[in-house]
Coordinates of C-alpha atoms in Angstrom, one line a residue:
X1 CA -2.0 -19.0 -17.0
X2 CA -0.1 -19.4 -14.3
X3 CA -0.8 -22.7 -12.5
X4 CA 0.2 -24.2 -8.5
X5 CA 1.0 -27.6 -8.7
X6 CA 2.7 -29.7 -6.6
X7 CA 6.0 -28.7 -7.9
X8 CA 5.2 -24.9 -7.8
X9 CA 4.6 -24.8 -4.6
X10 CA 7.2 -25.9 -4.0
X11 CA 9.0 -23.5 -5.8
X12 CA 7.2 -20.8 -3.9
X13 CA 8.3 -22.1 -0.1
X14 CA 11.9 -22.0 -2.1
X15 CA 11.9 -18.7 -2.8
X16 CA 9.8 -17.3 -0.5
X17 CA 12.1 -18.6 2.9
X18 CA 13.4 -16.0 5.3
X19 CA 14.8 -16.5 8.8
X20 CA 14.9 -19.7 10.1
X21 CA 14.5 -17.7 13.4
X22 CA 10.9 -17.3 14.6
X23 CA 10.2 -14.3 17.0
X24 CA 7.7 -12.5 19.0
X25 CA 8.1 -9.5 18.5
X26 CA 8.1 -8.5 14.6
X27 CA 11.5 -6.5 14.3
X28 CA 13.6 -9.9 15.9
X29 CA 14.6 -11.1 12.4
X30 CA 16.5 -7.9 11.6
X31 CA 18.5 -8.4 14.7
X32 CA 21.5 -10.3 12.4
X33 CA 24.4 -7.0 11.2
X34 CA 23.0 -5.0 7.8
X35 CA 26.0 -4.3 5.6
X36 CA 25.8 -1.5 3.4
X37 CA 27.6 -0.7 0.1
X38 CA 28.2 3.2 0.1
X39 CA 27.8 5.3 -3.4
X40 CA 29.0 8.7 -4.1
X41 CA 25.9 10.9 -3.8
X42 CA 25.8 11.7 -7.7
X43 CA 25.1 7.9 -7.9
X44 CA 22.1 8.2 -5.9
X45 CA 18.5 9.2 -7.1
X46 CA 16.0 10.8 -5.5
X47 CA 13.0 9.1 -4.2
X48 CA 9.7 10.0 -4.2
X49 CA 6.6 7.9 -2.5
X50 CA 3.4 9.2 -3.4
X51 CA 1.0 7.3 -1.3
X52 CA -2.5 8.1 -1.1
X53 CA -5.2 6.6 1.8
X54 CA -7.6 4.8 0.6
X55 CA -7.1 5.6 -2.8
X56 CA -8.4 1.7 -5.2
X57 CA -7.3 0.9 -8.6
X58 CA -10.6 2.0 -10.5
X59 CA -10.3 5.8 -8.7
X60 CA -8.8 7.5 -11.4
X61 CA -8.9 8.2 -15.7
X62 CA -5.9 5.6 -15.6
X63 CA -7.0 2.6 -17.1
X64 CA -5.1 -0.4 -14.8
X65 CA -6.7 -3.2 -16.1
X66 CA -6.4 -4.7 -19.2
X67 CA -8.2 -7.1 -21.9
X68 CA -7.8 -10.2 -23.2
X69 CA -5.1 -9.3 -25.2
X70 CA -3.4 -7.3 -22.7
X71 CA -4.1 -4.0 -23.7
X72 CA -5.1 -0.9 -21.0
X73 CA -9.1 -0.8 -20.8
X74 CA -11.3 1.8 -19.8
X75 CA -14.1 1.1 -16.9
X76 CA -17.0 3.6 -16.3
X77 CA -15.6 5.0 -13.3
X78 CA -11.8 5.7 -15.8
X79 CA -13.8 7.8 -18.0
X80 CA -15.3 9.8 -14.3
X81 CA -12.3 10.3 -12.3
X82 CA -10.2 13.3 -13.7
X83 CA -6.1 12.7 -13.1
X84 CA -4.3 13.8 -15.8
X85 CA -1.4 14.1 -13.6
X86 CA -1.4 10.1 -13.0
X87 CA -2.0 10.2 -16.4
X88 CA 1.2 12.4 -17.2
X89 CA 3.0 9.5 -14.8
X90 CA 2.0 6.7 -16.1
X91 CA 2.6 7.8 -19.9
X92 CA 6.2 8.0 -19.3
X93 CA 7.0 4.9 -16.9
X94 CA 5.4 1.4 -15.9
X95 CA 2.1 0.4 -14.5
X96 CA 0.9 -2.6 -13.0
X97 CA -3.0 -4.0 -13.5
X98 CA -2.2 -6.8 -10.2
X99 CA -0.5 -4.5 -6.9
X100 CA -1.5 -5.4 -3.8
X101 CA -1.6 -3.9 -0.7
X102 CA -3.1 -4.9 3.1
X103 CA -7.2 -4.2 3.0
X104 CA -6.5 -1.8 5.5
X105 CA -4.4 1.4 5.9
X106 CA -1.4 0.6 9.1
X107 CA -0.5 -3.4 7.7
X108 CA 0.6 -1.6 4.8
X109 CA 2.0 1.4 5.8
X110 CA 4.1 -1.0 8.4
X111 CA 4.2 -3.5 5.9
X112 CA 6.1 -0.7 3.6
X113 CA 8.3 0.4 6.1
X114 CA 9.6 -2.7 7.8
X115 CA 9.5 -5.2 3.9
X116 CA 7.6 -7.7 6.1
X117 CA 4.1 -9.3 5.7
X118 CA 1.4 -8.1 7.6
X119 CA 1.4 -12.0 9.6
X120 CA 4.9 -11.3 10.1
X121 CA 4.9 -7.8 11.6
X122 CA 1.7 -8.5 13.4
X123 CA 0.6 -5.1 12.8
X124 CA -2.6 -6.4 10.9
X125 CA -5.3 -4.6 12.1
X126 CA -5.3 -0.7 11.6
X127 CA -4.0 1.0 14.6
X128 CA -6.8 3.1 16.8
X129 CA -5.1 5.7 18.4
X130 CA -6.0 5.5 22.0
X131 CA -7.3 1.5 22.5
X132 CA -6.2 -2.1 21.3
X133 CA -8.4 -2.8 19.0
X134 CA -8.0 -6.8 18.6
X135 CA -11.2 -7.2 18.5
X136 CA -13.0 -9.9 20.5
X137 CA -11.3 -12.8 19.1
X138 CA -8.4 -11.3 18.0
X139 CA -5.0 -11.7 18.9
X140 CA -4.2 -10.2 22.0
X141 CA -1.0 -10.2 21.6
X142 CA -0.8 -8.9 17.6
X143 CA 1.8 -5.3 17.7
X144 CA -0.7 -2.8 18.0
X145 CA 1.9 -0.6 18.6
X146 CA 3.0 -1.0 15.2
X147 CA 6.4 0.5 14.8
X148 CA 8.4 -0.4 17.6
X149 CA 12.0 0.4 19.1
X150 CA 14.9 -2.3 17.9
X151 CA 12.7 -2.4 14.5
X152 CA 15.0 -1.7 11.0
X153 CA 13.6 0.5 9.2
X154 CA 13.5 2.4 5.4
X155 CA 13.9 5.5 6.2
X156 CA 16.4 4.6 8.6
X157 CA 18.5 2.7 6.2
X158 CA 18.6 5.0 3.8
X159 CA 19.6 7.6 6.5
X160 CA 22.3 5.7 7.0
X161 CA 23.4 4.8 3.4
X162 CA 23.1 8.7 3.0
X163 CA 19.4 10.4 2.4
X164 CA 18.1 12.6 4.3
X165 CA 14.5 11.7 4.7
X166 CA 11.1 13.8 4.5
X167 CA 8.0 12.6 6.2
X168 CA 5.2 14.9 5.0
X169 CA 1.4 14.0 5.6
X170 CA -0.4 10.6 7.4
X171 CA 1.4 8.1 9.9
X172 CA -0.3 6.3 11.6
X173 CA 2.4 3.7 12.7
X174 CA 1.3 3.2 16.3
X175 CA -1.3 4.9 18.9
X176 CA -0.6 8.1 21.1
X177 CA 2.4 8.8 23.3
X178 CA 4.5 5.2 21.6
X179 CA 7.8 5.0 19.6
X180 CA 5.6 4.4 16.1
X181 CA 3.8 7.7 16.3
X182 CA 6.0 9.9 15.5
X183 CA 7.8 9.4 12.2
X184 CA 11.2 10.9 13.4
X185 CA 11.5 8.3 15.9
X186 CA 12.3 5.5 13.8
X187 CA 14.2 7.5 10.6
X188 CA 13.1 10.6 8.9
X189 CA 14.9 13.2 9.5
X190 CA 11.8 15.7 8.6
X191 CA 8.4 14.8 9.6
X192 CA 5.7 17.5 8.8
X193 CA 1.7 16.3 9.8
X194 CA 2.4 13.0 11.0
X195 CA 0.9 11.6 13.7
X196 CA -0.6 8.2 16.0
X197 CA -3.8 9.9 13.5
X198 CA -5.3 8.4 10.7
X199 CA -7.8 11.1 9.4
X200 CA -7.9 14.5 10.4
X201 CA -10.7 16.2 12.6
X202 CA -11.0 18.1 9.2
X203 CA -9.0 19.3 6.2
X204 CA -9.7 23.4 5.8
X205 CA -7.7 25.4 7.5
X206 CA -10.4 27.7 8.3
X207 CA -11.2 24.7 11.0
X208 CA -7.6 24.2 12.6
X209 CA -7.4 20.9 10.5
X210 CA -9.5 19.9 13.9
X211 CA -8.8 22.2 16.2
X212 CA -11.6 24.2 16.0
X213 CA -14.9 23.1 15.0
X214 CA -14.3 19.1 14.8
X215 CA -12.5 16.8 16.5
X216 CA -9.7 18.6 18.5
X217 CA -8.4 14.9 19.1
X218 CA -7.7 14.3 15.8
X219 CA -5.8 17.7 14.5
X220 CA -3.1 17.5 12.5
X221 CA 0.0 18.6 14.4
X222 CA 2.4 21.2 13.2
X223 CA 0.6 23.4 10.6
X224 CA 0.0 26.6 12.7
X225 CA 0.6 29.3 10.4
X226 CA -2.6 28.0 7.6
X227 CA -4.7 28.1 10.5
X228 CA -7.7 30.2 9.4
X229 CA -7.1 30.3 5.9
X230 CA -9.4 29.1 3.1
X231 CA -7.2 26.0 2.4
X232 CA -7.3 22.2 1.8
X233 CA -5.3 19.9 3.3
X234 CA -3.9 18.4 0.5
X235 CA -2.6 21.5 -1.1
X236 CA -1.6 22.7 2.2
X237 CA 0.8 19.3 2.4
X238 CA 2.3 19.9 -1.0
X239 CA 3.5 23.4 -0.2
X240 CA 5.1 22.1 2.7
X241 CA 6.9 18.8 0.3
X242 CA 8.0 21.0 -2.4
X243 CA 9.7 23.2 0.7
X244 CA 11.2 20.7 2.0
X245 CA 12.5 19.1 -1.5
X246 CA 14.1 22.4 -2.1
X247 CA 16.0 22.1 1.0
X248 CA 17.3 18.9 0.2
X249 CA 18.2 19.9 -3.0
X250 CA 20.2 23.1 -1.7
X251 CA 22.0 21.4 0.5
X252 CA 22.7 19.1 -2.5
X253 CA 21.5 15.9 -0.3
X254 CA 19.9 13.7 -1.7
X255 CA 16.2 12.7 -0.3
X256 CA 14.2 10.1 0.4
X257 CA 10.4 11.8 0.1
X258 CA 7.3 9.9 1.5
X259 CA 4.3 12.1 0.4
X260 CA 1.8 10.8 2.5
X261 CA -2.0 12.1 2.0
X262 CA -4.6 11.9 4.5
X263 CA -6.8 12.5 1.2
X264 CA -9.0 10.6 0.2
X265 CA -9.6 9.1 3.2
X266 CA -12.9 10.3 5.0
X267 CA -14.0 12.7 6.2
X268 CA -15.3 13.7 2.1
X269 CA -14.7 17.6 2.5
X270 CA -15.0 19.4 -0.8
X271 CA -11.7 20.5 -1.7
X272 CA -13.3 23.6 -3.8
X273 CA -10.9 24.2 -6.5
X274 CA -12.3 21.2 -8.1
X275 CA -15.8 21.2 -7.0
X276 CA -17.8 23.1 -9.8
X277 CA -17.4 20.1 -12.3
X278 CA -19.2 17.6 -10.4
X279 CA -21.9 20.2 -9.2
X280 CA -24.5 18.1 -11.8
X281 CA -23.1 14.4 -11.8
X282 CA -26.0 13.4 -10.2
X283 CA -24.2 12.2 -7.4
X284 CA -24.6 12.0 -3.4
X285 CA -22.3 14.8 -1.7
X286 CA -20.4 12.6 -0.2
X287 CA -19.2 11.0 -3.3
X288 CA -18.8 14.6 -5.1
X289 CA -16.9 15.2 -2.5
X290 CA -14.7 12.1 -2.6
X291 CA -13.9 13.0 -6.6
X292 CA -12.8 16.4 -5.9
X293 CA -10.4 15.3 -3.3
X294 CA -9.0 12.8 -5.9
X295 CA -8.7 15.7 -8.6
X296 CA -6.7 18.0 -5.4
X297 CA -4.6 14.6 -4.6
X298 CA -3.7 14.7 -8.7
X299 CA -3.0 18.3 -8.7
X300 CA -0.7 18.0 -5.9
X301 CA 1.3 15.5 -7.8
X302 CA 1.1 17.7 -10.9
X303 CA 2.9 20.2 -8.3
X304 CA 5.7 17.7 -7.1
X305 CA 6.2 17.0 -10.2
X306 CA 7.2 21.0 -11.9
X307 CA 8.9 21.6 -8.7
X308 CA 11.7 18.9 -9.4
X309 CA 11.6 20.0 -12.3
X310 CA 12.6 23.5 -11.6
X311 CA 15.0 22.2 -9.2
X312 CA 16.4 21.0 -11.8
X313 CA 16.5 16.8 -10.6
X314 CA 13.3 15.6 -12.1
X315 CA 15.8 13.6 -13.6
X316 CA 17.8 12.1 -11.4
X317 CA 14.1 11.3 -8.8
X318 CA 12.5 8.2 -9.4
X319 CA 8.7 8.1 -8.3
X320 CA 6.8 5.4 -6.9
X321 CA 2.8 6.2 -6.6
X322 CA 0.5 3.9 -5.2
X323 CA -2.1 3.6 -2.6
X324 CA -2.2 2.2 0.4
X325 CA -5.9 -0.3 0.6
X326 CA -8.4 -0.8 -2.0
X327 CA -11.1 2.3 -2.1
X328 CA -13.9 3.2 -0.2
X329 CA -15.1 5.6 -2.1
X330 CA -18.9 6.3 -0.6
X331 CA -20.8 4.5 -3.6
X332 CA -22.4 1.0 -2.8
X333 CA -22.0 -2.0 -0.6
X334 CA -18.8 -2.9 0.5
X335 CA -18.9 -6.2 -0.5
X336 CA -20.4 -5.7 -3.9
X337 CA -19.5 -4.9 -7.4
X338 CA -19.3 -1.3 -7.0
X339 CA -16.7 1.7 -5.9
X340 CA -13.5 -0.7 -8.0
X341 CA -16.3 -1.9 -10.9
X342 CA -15.3 -4.5 -12.0
X343 CA -13.8 -5.1 -9.1
X344 CA -15.8 -6.5 -6.3
X345 CA -15.4 -5.4 -2.9
X346 CA -14.0 -2.4 -1.4
X347 CA -12.1 -1.1 1.6
X348 CA -11.3 -3.7 4.7
X349 CA -12.6 -6.7 2.4
X350 CA -11.0 -9.6 1.5
X351 CA -12.1 -9.3 -1.9
X352 CA -9.9 -8.0 -4.8
X353 CA -11.2 -4.1 -4.6
X354 CA -10.3 -4.1 -1.1
X355 CA -6.6 -5.1 -2.1
X356 CA -5.6 -3.7 -5.3
X357 CA -4.1 -0.7 -5.4
X358 CA -2.5 1.7 -8.2
X359 CA 1.0 1.2 -8.9
X360 CA 3.0 3.5 -11.5
X361 CA 7.0 3.9 -11.0
X362 CA 8.6 6.9 -13.3
X363 CA 11.2 9.0 -13.7
X364 CA 10.0 12.5 -12.7
X365 CA 11.4 13.6 -16.2
X366 CA 13.0 11.2 -19.3
X367 CA 16.0 11.4 -20.6
X368 CA 17.4 8.7 -22.1
X369 CA 21.3 9.4 -21.5
X370 CA 20.7 9.7 -17.8
X371 CA 23.2 7.3 -16.4
X372 CA 20.8 6.8 -13.3
X373 CA 17.9 5.9 -16.1
X374 CA 20.0 3.8 -17.9
X375 CA 21.0 1.9 -15.1
X376 CA 17.4 1.6 -14.2
X377 CA 15.1 2.2 -18.0
X378 CA 11.4 2.2 -17.1
X379 CA 9.5 1.7 -20.7
X380 CA 7.6 4.5 -21.5
X381 CA 3.3 4.0 -21.1
X382 CA 3.3 -0.1 -20.4
X383 CA 1.0 -1.7 -18.5
X384 CA 2.3 -5.3 -16.5
X385 CA 0.7 -8.5 -16.3
X386 CA 2.9 -8.7 -13.3
X387 CA 2.2 -9.4 -9.0
X388 CA 3.7 -6.4 -7.3
X389 CA 3.0 -5.8 -3.5
X390 CA 3.7 -2.9 -0.8
X391 CA 6.2 -5.0 0.4
X392 CA 8.0 -5.0 -2.2
X393 CA 9.1 -1.5 -2.3
X394 CA 11.4 -2.0 1.0
X395 CA 13.9 -4.0 -1.1
X396 CA 13.2 -2.4 -4.4
X397 CA 13.8 1.3 -2.8
X398 CA 17.3 0.5 -1.4
X399 CA 18.3 -1.7 -4.9
X400 CA 17.7 1.5 -6.2
X401 CA 19.7 3.6 -3.5
X402 CA 22.6 1.3 -3.5
X403 CA 22.3 0.3 0.0
X404 CA 22.5 -3.4 0.3
X405 CA 21.0 -4.5 3.2
X406 CA 22.5 -8.4 4.4
X407 CA 18.9 -9.9 6.0
X408 CA 16.0 -11.0 3.8
X409 CA 12.7 -9.9 4.3
X410 CA 9.2 -10.9 2.7
X411 CA 9.6 -8.6 0.0
X412 CA 11.2 -9.2 -3.5
X413 CA 13.2 -6.9 -5.7
X414 CA 11.2 -5.4 -8.2
X415 CA 13.9 -3.9 -10.5
X416 CA 13.4 -6.1 -13.4
X417 CA 10.3 -6.0 -13.8
X418 CA 10.1 -2.1 -13.5
X419 CA 12.7 -1.7 -16.6
X420 CA 10.1 -4.3 -17.9
X421 CA 11.4 -8.2 -17.6
X422 CA 9.4 -10.7 -17.1
X423 CA 9.9 -12.6 -12.9
X424 CA 10.1 -16.0 -13.2
X425 CA 9.0 -15.6 -9.3
X426 CA 5.7 -17.7 -9.0
X427 CA 3.1 -14.3 -7.9
X428 CA 2.5 -14.7 -4.3
X429 CA 0.6 -12.2 -1.6
X430 CA -0.7 -12.9 1.9
X431 CA -2.9 -11.0 3.7
X432 CA -3.7 -12.2 7.4
X433 CA -6.3 -10.1 8.6
X434 CA -7.5 -12.0 12.5
X435 CA -9.8 -9.0 13.1
X436 CA -13.1 -7.6 12.5
X437 CA -14.5 -5.5 9.9
X438 CA -16.4 -5.0 6.6
X439 CA -14.7 -8.7 6.8
X440 CA -13.4 -10.5 9.6
X441 CA -11.2 -13.1 10.7
X442 CA -9.7 -14.3 7.7
X443 CA -6.7 -14.9 5.5
X444 CA -6.4 -13.9 1.8
X445 CA -3.6 -16.0 0.2
X446 CA -2.5 -15.5 -3.5
X447 CA -0.7 -18.0 -5.6
X448 CA -0.1 -18.2 -9.3
X449 CA -3.6 -17.0 -10.8
X450 CA -5.1 -18.3 -7.8
X451 CA -7.0 -16.9 -4.5
X452 CA -8.2 -19.1 -1.7
X453 CA -10.1 -16.9 1.3
X454 CA -10.0 -18.9 4.1
X455 CA -12.4 -17.8 6.9
X456 CA -12.2 -19.0 10.3
X457 CA -15.2 -18.6 12.3
X458 CA -17.5 -19.7 8.8
X459 CA -18.3 -24.1 8.8
X460 CA -18.0 -26.7 6.3
X461 CA -18.2 -25.4 2.7
X462 CA -18.7 -21.2 3.5
X463 CA -15.4 -21.4 5.1
X464 CA -13.8 -21.6 1.9
X465 CA -13.7 -18.9 -1.2
X466 CA -11.0 -20.1 -3.8
X467 CA -11.4 -18.0 -7.2
X468 CA -9.3 -18.4 -10.2
X469 CA -8.4 -14.2 -10.8
X470 CA -7.5 -14.6 -14.3
X471 CA -10.6 -15.7 -15.6
X472 CA -13.0 -14.4 -12.7
X473 CA -11.8 -10.8 -11.9
X474 CA -14.9 -10.0 -10.1
X475 CA -14.4 -13.0 -8.4
X476 CA -18.4 -14.2 -8.9
X477 CA -17.2 -18.4 -9.0
X478 CA -16.5 -20.2 -6.0
X479 CA -14.1 -23.0 -7.3
X480 CA -13.7 -24.4 -3.8
X481 CA -15.8 -27.4 -4.3
X482 CA -15.6 -27.4 -7.9
X483 CA -11.8 -28.4 -7.7
X484 CA -11.1 -30.2 -4.6
X485 CA -7.6 -31.1 -5.2
X486 CA -6.7 -26.9 -6.2
X487 CA -8.3 -26.2 -2.6
X488 CA -5.8 -28.4 -0.9
X489 CA -3.0 -27.5 -2.8
X490 CA -4.4 -24.0 -2.0
X491 CA -5.1 -24.4 2.1
X492 CA -1.7 -26.4 2.3
X493 CA 0.4 -23.5 0.7
X494 CA -1.4 -20.9 2.5
X495 CA -0.4 -22.6 6.4
X496 CA 2.9 -23.2 4.9
X497 CA 3.0 -19.5 4.4
X498 CA 1.0 -18.5 7.9
X499 CA 3.4 -20.8 9.8
X500 CA 6.8 -19.4 8.1
X501 CA 5.4 -15.5 9.1
X502 CA 4.9 -17.0 12.7
X503 CA 1.4 -15.8 12.3
X504 CA -1.7 -15.1 15.2
X505 CA -4.6 -16.3 14.7
X506 CA -8.0 -16.1 15.7
X507 CA -10.0 -17.6 18.7
X508 CA -12.7 -20.1 18.9
X509 CA -16.6 -18.2 19.4
X510 CA -17.2 -21.3 21.9
X511 CA -14.0 -21.3 23.5
X512 CA -11.7 -18.5 24.2
X513 CA -8.2 -20.1 24.7
X514 CA -8.6 -21.9 21.4
X515 CA -6.5 -20.9 18.8
X516 CA -8.0 -21.6 15.1
X517 CA -5.9 -22.7 12.3
X518 CA -6.6 -23.1 8.7
X519 CA -7.3 -26.9 7.8

């Protein structure tokens, strides 16, 4: 069991130290010069990031949790959902049972693009496309505009390193008419269907994806050739991605393909290709629709894997599959053991069900003789107990691509862990949420096996929740007051992490001019 102590806290501070110059804007720390080591294109792997919106760790037939001996352990949701292509990917790769994203989408997406924690980049809330949604007591200067001019982003670095960068699907990196609203502004050569909106007006081509009978202001752009067709948005985006990848292969360019599905975010609209299977499930219509959307997403993964093989580039393409926050399946109470059972909570909460997401890393097709695969030898069908985060993908992808960065970020290179090796780094995850949502005005901090949740507007004993995740998976045993020494250590460590990030804070209920910090 990993435990925090004075020595391990010192280790964490050493390992997580970042640029010492504090910033007003999240990108200033990257103003130092970046150095690139360019390699021959034939030696650069293609990279596919397959990101699913609102998909939690239990919304799949792949077992991500483990028993006391570390063996994959199935739960009822694993036997309900059907994701054979995720199973296919997992069999030939490694998956993490403890992989973290922020509890809502925009912070995770900005973290992936910048390698920073939400506290550092300050896009700490989902970005409302038309109005600043800081919340009554949230920091008014939070980074509502998301990715801004001057930011150093993953696609821009890959683009400069020789990659064709492809964005298909949901963006949600900035509000309407902002720099961040269009992925082509910050490093993507191709942008298909990405805009300021985080949910589509409709998933149906017959509704023009929201432009006809739905909410026209949320119509998915650039898909007019499918208007009027009986086709689901998930299938459309898959077709578009496969075409874009084909173009890169024909031009003999390595590609970074960011397949960012709008699914399985609401509105829960059935993907009718899979509806028959759930007709007699006894579920309410939204839950049935959600299940079909999960299966449609999985079909997309399989179609893209098949396309890579047909094009002859599957052996040279690394696939990274993940969700952007915890499950939002329409089942049960948000703070209970419900849609992410046996984990507690769902999207937008401070519990594990809101932040733990599926993560699989694999080559699209295995070949032990491949030079690229020898360089990153990912084991078959391995369930890792190590901890990864969404902001770790930034340095990991650059490392795999052979692009060296001169500046440090919050994320760490997971390459050795993807090979199945153990990291000496103490697991750490900081999720700062100074806003209102299902869970409001809190910071969640994991260090080792321990997790602290600090509630800024609560008083006394209600302010703290302290869990040992090794033996309390459903977060039912709050040890904040049965283990005061541990609580003190964790509060101090969390405060240090927030200080290093130059985090913004919640204001007092009684005095808006008073800023509240952990104590």
